[in-house]
Coordinates of C-alpha atoms and ligand atoms in Angstrom, one line a residue:
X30 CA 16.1 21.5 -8.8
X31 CA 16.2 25.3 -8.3
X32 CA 14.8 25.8 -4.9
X33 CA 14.6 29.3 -4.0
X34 CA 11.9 31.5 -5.3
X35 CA 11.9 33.7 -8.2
X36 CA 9.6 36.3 -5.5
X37 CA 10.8 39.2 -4.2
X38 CA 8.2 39.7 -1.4
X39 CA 8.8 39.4 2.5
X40 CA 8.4 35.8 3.0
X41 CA 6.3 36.3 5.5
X42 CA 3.5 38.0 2.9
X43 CA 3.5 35.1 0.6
X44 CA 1.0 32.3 0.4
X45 CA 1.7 28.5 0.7
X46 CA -0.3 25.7 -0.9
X47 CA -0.8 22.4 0.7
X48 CA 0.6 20.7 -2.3
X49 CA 1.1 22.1 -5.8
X50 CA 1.5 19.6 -8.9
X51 CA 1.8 22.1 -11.7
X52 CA 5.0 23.0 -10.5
X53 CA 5.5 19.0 -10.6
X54 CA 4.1 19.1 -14.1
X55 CA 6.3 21.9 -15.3
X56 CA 9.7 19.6 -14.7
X57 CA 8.3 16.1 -16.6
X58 CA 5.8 17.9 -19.0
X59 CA 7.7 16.5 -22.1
X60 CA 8.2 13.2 -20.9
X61 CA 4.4 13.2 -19.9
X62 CA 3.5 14.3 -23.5
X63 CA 5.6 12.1 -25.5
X64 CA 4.5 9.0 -23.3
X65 CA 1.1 10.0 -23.7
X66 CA 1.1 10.6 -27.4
X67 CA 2.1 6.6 -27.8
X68 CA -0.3 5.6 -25.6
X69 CA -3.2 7.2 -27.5
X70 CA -1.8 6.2 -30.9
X71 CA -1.4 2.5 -30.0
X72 CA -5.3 2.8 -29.2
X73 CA -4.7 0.1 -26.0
X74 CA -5.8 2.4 -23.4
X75 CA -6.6 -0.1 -20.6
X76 CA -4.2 -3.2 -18.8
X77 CA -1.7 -3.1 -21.9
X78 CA 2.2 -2.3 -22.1
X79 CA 1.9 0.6 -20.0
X80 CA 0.7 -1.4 -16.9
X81 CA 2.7 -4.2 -17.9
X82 CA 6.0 -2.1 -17.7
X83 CA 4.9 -0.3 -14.5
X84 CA 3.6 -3.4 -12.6
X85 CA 7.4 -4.7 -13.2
X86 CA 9.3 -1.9 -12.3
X87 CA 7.0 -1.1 -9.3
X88 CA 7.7 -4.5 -8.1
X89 CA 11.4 -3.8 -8.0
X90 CA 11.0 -0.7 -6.1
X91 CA 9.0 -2.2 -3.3
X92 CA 10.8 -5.5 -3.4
X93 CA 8.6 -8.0 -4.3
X94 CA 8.2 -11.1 -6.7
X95 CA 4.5 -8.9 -8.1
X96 CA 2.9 -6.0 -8.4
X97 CA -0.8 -6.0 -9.5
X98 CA -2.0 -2.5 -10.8
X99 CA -5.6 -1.3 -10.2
X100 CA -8.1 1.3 -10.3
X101 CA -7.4 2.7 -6.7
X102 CA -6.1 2.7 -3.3
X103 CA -9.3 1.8 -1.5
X104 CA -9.6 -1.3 -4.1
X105 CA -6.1 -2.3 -3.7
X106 CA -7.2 -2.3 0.7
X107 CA -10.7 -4.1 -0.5
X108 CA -8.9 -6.7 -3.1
X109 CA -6.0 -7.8 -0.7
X110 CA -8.6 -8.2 2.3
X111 CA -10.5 -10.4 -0.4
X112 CA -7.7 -12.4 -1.4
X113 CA -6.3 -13.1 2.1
X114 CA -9.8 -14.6 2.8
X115 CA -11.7 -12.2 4.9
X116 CA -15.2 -12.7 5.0
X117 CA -18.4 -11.3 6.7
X118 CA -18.0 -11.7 10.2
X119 CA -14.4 -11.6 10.1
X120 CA -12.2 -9.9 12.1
X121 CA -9.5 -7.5 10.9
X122 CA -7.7 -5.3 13.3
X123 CA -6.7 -1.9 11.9
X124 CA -6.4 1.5 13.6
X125 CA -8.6 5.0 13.9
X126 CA -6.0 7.2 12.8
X127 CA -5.7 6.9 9.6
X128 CA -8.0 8.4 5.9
X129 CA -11.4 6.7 5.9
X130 CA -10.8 4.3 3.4
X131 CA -8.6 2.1 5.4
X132 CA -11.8 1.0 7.8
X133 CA -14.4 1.3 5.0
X134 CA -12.6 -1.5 2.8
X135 CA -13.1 -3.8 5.8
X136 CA -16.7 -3.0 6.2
X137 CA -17.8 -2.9 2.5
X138 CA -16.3 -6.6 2.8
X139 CA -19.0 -7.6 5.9
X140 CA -16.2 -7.8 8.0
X141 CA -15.9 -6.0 11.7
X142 CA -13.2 -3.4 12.3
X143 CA -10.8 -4.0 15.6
X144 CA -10.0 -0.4 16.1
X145 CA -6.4 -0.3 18.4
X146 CA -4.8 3.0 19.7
X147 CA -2.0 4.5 18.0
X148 CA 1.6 5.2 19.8
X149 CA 1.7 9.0 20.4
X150 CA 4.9 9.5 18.7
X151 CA 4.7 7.8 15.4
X152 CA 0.8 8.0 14.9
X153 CA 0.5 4.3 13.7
X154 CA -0.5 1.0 15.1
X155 CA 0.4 0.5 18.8
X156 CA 2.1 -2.9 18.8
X157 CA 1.4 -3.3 22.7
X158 CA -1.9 -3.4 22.1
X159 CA -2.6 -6.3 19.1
X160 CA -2.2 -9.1 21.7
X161 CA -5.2 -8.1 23.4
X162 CA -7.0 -7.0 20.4
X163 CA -6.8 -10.1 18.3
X164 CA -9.5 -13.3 18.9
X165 CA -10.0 -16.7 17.2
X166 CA -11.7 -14.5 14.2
X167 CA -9.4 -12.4 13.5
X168 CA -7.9 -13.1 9.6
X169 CA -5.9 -9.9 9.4
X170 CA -3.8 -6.8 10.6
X171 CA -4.0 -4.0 8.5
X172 CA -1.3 -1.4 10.0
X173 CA -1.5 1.8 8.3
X174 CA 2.1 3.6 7.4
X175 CA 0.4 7.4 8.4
X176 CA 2.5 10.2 7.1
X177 CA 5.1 8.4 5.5
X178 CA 6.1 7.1 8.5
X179 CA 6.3 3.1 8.3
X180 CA 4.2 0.9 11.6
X181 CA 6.5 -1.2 13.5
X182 CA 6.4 -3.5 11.2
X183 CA 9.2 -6.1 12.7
X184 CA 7.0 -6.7 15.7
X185 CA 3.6 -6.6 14.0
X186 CA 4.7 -9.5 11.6
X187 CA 6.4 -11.2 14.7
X188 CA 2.9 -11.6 16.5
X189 CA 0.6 -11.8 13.2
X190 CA 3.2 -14.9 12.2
X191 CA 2.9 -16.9 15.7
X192 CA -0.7 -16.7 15.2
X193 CA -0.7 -17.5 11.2
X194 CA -2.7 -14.4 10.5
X195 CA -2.5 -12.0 7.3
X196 CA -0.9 -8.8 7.2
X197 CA -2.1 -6.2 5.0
X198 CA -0.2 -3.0 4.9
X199 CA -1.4 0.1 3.8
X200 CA 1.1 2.0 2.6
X201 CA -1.5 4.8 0.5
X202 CA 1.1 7.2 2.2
X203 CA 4.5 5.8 2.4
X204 CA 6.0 4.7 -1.2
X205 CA 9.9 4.4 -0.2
X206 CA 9.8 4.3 3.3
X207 CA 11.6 1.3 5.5
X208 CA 11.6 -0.4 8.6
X209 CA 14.6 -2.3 9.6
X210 CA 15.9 -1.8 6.3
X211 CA 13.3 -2.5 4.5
X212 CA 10.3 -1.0 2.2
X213 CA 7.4 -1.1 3.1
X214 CA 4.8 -3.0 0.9
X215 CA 7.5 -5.9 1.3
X216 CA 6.5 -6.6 5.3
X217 CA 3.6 -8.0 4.6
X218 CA 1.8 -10.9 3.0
X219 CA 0.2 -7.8 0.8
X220 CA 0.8 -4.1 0.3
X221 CA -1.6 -1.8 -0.7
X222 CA -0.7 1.2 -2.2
X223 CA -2.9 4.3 -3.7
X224 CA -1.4 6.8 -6.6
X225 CA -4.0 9.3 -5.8
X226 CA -2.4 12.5 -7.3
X227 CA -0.9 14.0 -4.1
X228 CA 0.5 11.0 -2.8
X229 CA 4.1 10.6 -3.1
X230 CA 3.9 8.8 -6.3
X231 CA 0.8 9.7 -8.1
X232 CA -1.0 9.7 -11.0
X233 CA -3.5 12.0 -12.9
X234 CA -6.7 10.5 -11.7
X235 CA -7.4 7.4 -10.1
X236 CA -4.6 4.6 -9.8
X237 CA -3.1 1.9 -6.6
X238 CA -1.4 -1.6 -6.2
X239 CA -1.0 -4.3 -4.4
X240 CA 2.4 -5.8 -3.7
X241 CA 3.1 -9.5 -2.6
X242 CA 5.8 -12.2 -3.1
X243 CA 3.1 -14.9 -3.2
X244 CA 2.0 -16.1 -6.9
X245 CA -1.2 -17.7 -5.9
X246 CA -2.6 -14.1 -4.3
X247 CA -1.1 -12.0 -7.2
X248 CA -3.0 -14.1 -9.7
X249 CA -6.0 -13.9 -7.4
X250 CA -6.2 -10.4 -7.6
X251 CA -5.6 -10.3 -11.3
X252 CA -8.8 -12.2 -11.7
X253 CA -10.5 -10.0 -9.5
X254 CA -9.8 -6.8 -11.0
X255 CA -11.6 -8.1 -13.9
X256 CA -14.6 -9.4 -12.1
X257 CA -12.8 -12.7 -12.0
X258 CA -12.9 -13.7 -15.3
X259 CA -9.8 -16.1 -16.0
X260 CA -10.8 -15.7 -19.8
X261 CA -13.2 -13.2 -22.1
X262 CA -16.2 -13.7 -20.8
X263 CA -15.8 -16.9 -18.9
X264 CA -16.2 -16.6 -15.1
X265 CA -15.3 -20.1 -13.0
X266 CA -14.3 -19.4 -9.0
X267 CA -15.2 -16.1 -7.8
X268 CA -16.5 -12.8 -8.7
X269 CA -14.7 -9.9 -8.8
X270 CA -15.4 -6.7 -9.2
X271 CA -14.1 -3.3 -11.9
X272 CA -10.8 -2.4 -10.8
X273 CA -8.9 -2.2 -14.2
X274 CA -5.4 0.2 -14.6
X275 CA -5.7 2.5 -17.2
X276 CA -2.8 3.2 -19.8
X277 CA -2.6 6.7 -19.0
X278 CA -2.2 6.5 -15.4
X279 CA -0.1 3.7 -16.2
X280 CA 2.3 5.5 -18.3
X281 CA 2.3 8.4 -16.4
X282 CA 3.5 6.6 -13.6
X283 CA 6.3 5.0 -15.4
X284 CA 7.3 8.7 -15.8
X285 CA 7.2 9.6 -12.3
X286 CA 8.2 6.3 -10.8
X287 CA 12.2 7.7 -12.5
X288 CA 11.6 10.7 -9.9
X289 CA 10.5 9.2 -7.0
X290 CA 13.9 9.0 -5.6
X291 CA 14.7 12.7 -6.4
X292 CA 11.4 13.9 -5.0
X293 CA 11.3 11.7 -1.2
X294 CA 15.2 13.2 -1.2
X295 CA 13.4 16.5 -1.4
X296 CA 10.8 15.3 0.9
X297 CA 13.0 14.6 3.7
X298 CA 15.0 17.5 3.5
X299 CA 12.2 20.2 3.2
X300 CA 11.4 18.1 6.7
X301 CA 14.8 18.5 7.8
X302 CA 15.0 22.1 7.2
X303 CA 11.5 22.8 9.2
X304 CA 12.5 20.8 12.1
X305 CA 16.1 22.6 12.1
X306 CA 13.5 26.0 12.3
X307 CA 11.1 24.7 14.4
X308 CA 13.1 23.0 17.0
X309 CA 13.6 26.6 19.3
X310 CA 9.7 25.9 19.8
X311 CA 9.7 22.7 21.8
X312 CA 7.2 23.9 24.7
X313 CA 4.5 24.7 22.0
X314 CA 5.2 22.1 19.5
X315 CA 6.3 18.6 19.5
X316 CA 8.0 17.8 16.3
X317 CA 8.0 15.1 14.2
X318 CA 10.6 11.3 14.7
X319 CA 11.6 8.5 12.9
X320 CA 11.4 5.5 15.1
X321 CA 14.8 4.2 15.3
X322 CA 15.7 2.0 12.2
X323 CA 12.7 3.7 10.1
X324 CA 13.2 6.1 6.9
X325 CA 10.4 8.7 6.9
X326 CA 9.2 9.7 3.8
X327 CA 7.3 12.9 5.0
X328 CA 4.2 12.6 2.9
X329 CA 3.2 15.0 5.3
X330 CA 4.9 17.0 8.0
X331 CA 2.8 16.9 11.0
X332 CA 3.6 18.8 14.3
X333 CA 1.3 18.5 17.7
X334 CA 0.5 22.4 18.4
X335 CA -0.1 23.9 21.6
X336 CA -3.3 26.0 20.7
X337 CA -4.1 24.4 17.4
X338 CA -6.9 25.6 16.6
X339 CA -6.3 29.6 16.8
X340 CA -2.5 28.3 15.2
X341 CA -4.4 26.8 12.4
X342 CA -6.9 29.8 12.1
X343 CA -3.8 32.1 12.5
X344 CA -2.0 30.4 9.5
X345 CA -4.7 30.5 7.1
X346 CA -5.2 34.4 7.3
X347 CA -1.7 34.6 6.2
X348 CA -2.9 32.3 3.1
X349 CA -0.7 29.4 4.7
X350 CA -2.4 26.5 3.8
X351 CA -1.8 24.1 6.8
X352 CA -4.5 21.6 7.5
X353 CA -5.2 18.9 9.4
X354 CA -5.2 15.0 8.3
X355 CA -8.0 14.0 10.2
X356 CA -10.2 16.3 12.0
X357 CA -12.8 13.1 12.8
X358 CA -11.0 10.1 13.6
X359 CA -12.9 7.2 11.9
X360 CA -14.8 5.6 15.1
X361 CA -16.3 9.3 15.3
X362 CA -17.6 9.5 12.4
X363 CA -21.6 9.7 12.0
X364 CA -21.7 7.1 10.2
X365 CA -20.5 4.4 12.3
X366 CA -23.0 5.7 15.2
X367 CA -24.6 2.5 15.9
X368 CA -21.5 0.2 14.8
X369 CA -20.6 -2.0 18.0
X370 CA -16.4 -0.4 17.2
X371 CA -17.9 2.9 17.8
X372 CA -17.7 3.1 21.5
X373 CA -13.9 2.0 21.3
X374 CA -11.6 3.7 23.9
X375 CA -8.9 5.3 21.8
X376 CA -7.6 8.5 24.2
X377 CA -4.4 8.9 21.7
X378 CA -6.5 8.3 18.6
X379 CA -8.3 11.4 19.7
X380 CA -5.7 13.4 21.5
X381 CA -3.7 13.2 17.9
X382 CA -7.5 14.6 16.3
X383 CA -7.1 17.6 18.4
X384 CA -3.5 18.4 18.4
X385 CA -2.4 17.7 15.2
X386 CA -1.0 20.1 12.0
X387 CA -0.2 19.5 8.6
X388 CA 2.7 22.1 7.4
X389 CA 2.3 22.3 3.6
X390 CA 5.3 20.0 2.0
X391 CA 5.8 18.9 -1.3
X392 CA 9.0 18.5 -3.2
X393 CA 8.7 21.5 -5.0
X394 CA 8.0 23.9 -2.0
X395 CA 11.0 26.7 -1.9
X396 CA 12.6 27.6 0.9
X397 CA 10.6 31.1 0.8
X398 CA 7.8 29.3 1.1
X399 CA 9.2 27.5 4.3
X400 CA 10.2 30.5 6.2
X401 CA 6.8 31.6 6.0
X402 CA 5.6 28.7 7.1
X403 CA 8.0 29.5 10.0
X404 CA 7.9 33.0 10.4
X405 CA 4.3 32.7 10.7
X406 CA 4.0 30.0 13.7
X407 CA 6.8 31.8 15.3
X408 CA 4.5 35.1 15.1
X409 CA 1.7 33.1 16.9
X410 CA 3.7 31.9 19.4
X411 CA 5.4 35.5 20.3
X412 CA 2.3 37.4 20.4
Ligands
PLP515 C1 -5.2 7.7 0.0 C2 -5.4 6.7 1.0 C3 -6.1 5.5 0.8 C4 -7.1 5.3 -0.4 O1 -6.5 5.5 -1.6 P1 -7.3 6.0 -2.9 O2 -6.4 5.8 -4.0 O3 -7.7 7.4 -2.6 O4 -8.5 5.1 -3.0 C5 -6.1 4.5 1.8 N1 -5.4 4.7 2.9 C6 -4.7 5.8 3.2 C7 -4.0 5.8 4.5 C8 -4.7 6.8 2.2 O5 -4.0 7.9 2.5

């Protein structure tokens, strides 16, 4: 991949996206067209080949015995809590920090979010903490792999296995990324994983998984996804809901799943080459670590800024597109104002929602487009 710019402007006047998948486009567009031309000449466009194929071969990248392709992220978090056996009243213990989704899948279910803190350097799940956190109802531990960055999962599955309780990983953010050695979506006794179309695999509209070695709970969900139908029409044991994979995502998947490599190797060093930049800055920015044993994935590069809120506002004038995943951490938002989770006591959960930036990266950003990214915090920081 040609990664220096074609633009002969000062870095520093150029703009930066967040994320740009045209230029992702432009390097598979005839792959993406031919695959697509068989899809809508076979006329199966829903759960036929396509799916088939990508359910297979995203198995073998995660590592498991199944993969079970649906219609999202979110109903990959809400099927897997299903099929583990959470019901209202439940317990599931999950963190703050982390997209909305994650919390709402366990409330759409009836079930009560156990909000935990999040360890300050790795913004996921704060082991320390679970032991205290779980009770006699608790069916599941959803850890949340934030960034790219995978939870610590060797001693998550350590206390959820003395206990017999589920884990549910959500990986939305993390496709590739290990802990001890191994991938994530493997750890648990499911993976949940979202294709939205900036995630590190995506699709062009709406896609996700779940991963699991266990037949009995890949089955399950295949009924679900179908509104439990285990034939045309015929509905015996439980009901389900819409979650059917498309041919088109499914396909186009299949096409990106051959880049995935390529693209997290470009991940992780347009990480590399910011932290090698940034790393003169440590009083005004911690940077971001890999906990030892971990491979980062950098869906997003995300730095905790002295004086973030004038560096964001500083940024965007120079049309850098930095933002910042998540202003509102979920047990702030409004509408969880008279939940009984809302008054949890997360300081870290809400030190990250002040201090936190998201430089753009994407494996297509140039180099250019880096050292304005740089040139620009380092002009904040001088003045
Ligand atoms: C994107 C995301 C989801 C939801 O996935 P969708 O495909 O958008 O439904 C869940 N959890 C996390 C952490 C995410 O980033």
């Amino acid at each position: 991949m040609n990664r220096s710019s074609a633009s002969t402007e000062k870095p520093s006047s150029i703009g930066v996206p967040p994320v740009d998948l045209s230029r992702e486009y432009a390097s598979i567009a005839p792959e993406i067209r031919a695959k697509l031309d068989r899809v809508f000449r076979s006329g199966r466009v829903v759960l036929g080949e396509e799916v088939k194929e990508f359910e297979k071969r995203f198995a073998a990248f995660v590592g498991t015995r199944h993969a079970v392709g649906l219609a999202s992220g979110t109903d990959a978090l809400f099927l897997a809590l299903t099929a583990v056996g959470v019901k209202p009243g439940d317990e599931v213990v999950t963190v703050s920090w982390t997209f909305f989704a994650t919390v709402a899948a366990i409330v759409r279910l009836g079930a009560r979010p156990v909000l935990v803190d999040i360890e300050p350097r790795s913004f996921t799940m704060d082991a320390d903490l679970l032991e205290k956190a779980i009770t006699p109802r608790t069916r599941a531990l959803l850890p949340v792999h934030l960034y790219g960055h995978p939870a610590d999962m060797p001693r998550i599955c350590e206390i959820a296995a003395k206990r017999k309780i589920a884990v549910v990983e959500d990986a939305a953010q993390a496709h590739g990324a290990q802990a001890a050695g191994k991938n994530v979506g493997q750890w648990g006794t499911v993976g949940c994983f979202s294709f939205y179309p900036t995630k590190n695999l995506g699709a062009y509209g709406d896609a996700g998984a779940v991963t699991t070695d266990d037949d009995a709970l890949a089955d399950q969900v295949k009924l679900l996804r179908v509104h439990g139908g285990s034939r045309k029409y015929f509905y015996d044991k439980e009901v389900g809901i819409n979650s059917r994979l498309d041919e088109v995502q499914a396909a186009i998947l299949n096409v990106k799943l051959t880049h995935i490599s390529d693209w997290t190797k470009a991940r992780r060093e347009a990480a590399e080459y910011y932290s090698r930049a940034l790393g003169s800055l440590a009083e005004k920015l911690v940077l971001p670590v890999s906990r030892p044993g971990c491979r980062h994935v950098y869906h997003l590069y995300t730095v905790r800024a002295k004086d973030r809120d004038r560096l964001l506002t500083h940024l965007t004038g120079r049309g850098i597109q930095a933002d910042v995943h998540y202003p509102t951490p979920a047990h702030r938002q409004p509408v969880f104002r008279d939940a009984d989770f809302f008054t949890s006591h997360l300081p870290e959960t809400d030190r990250a929602a002040r201090e936190i930036i998201n430089l753009p990266i994407f494996p297509q950003i140039t180099r250019d487009e880096q050292d304005a990214v740089i040139a620009g915090i380092k002009e904040f920081y001088a003045s």
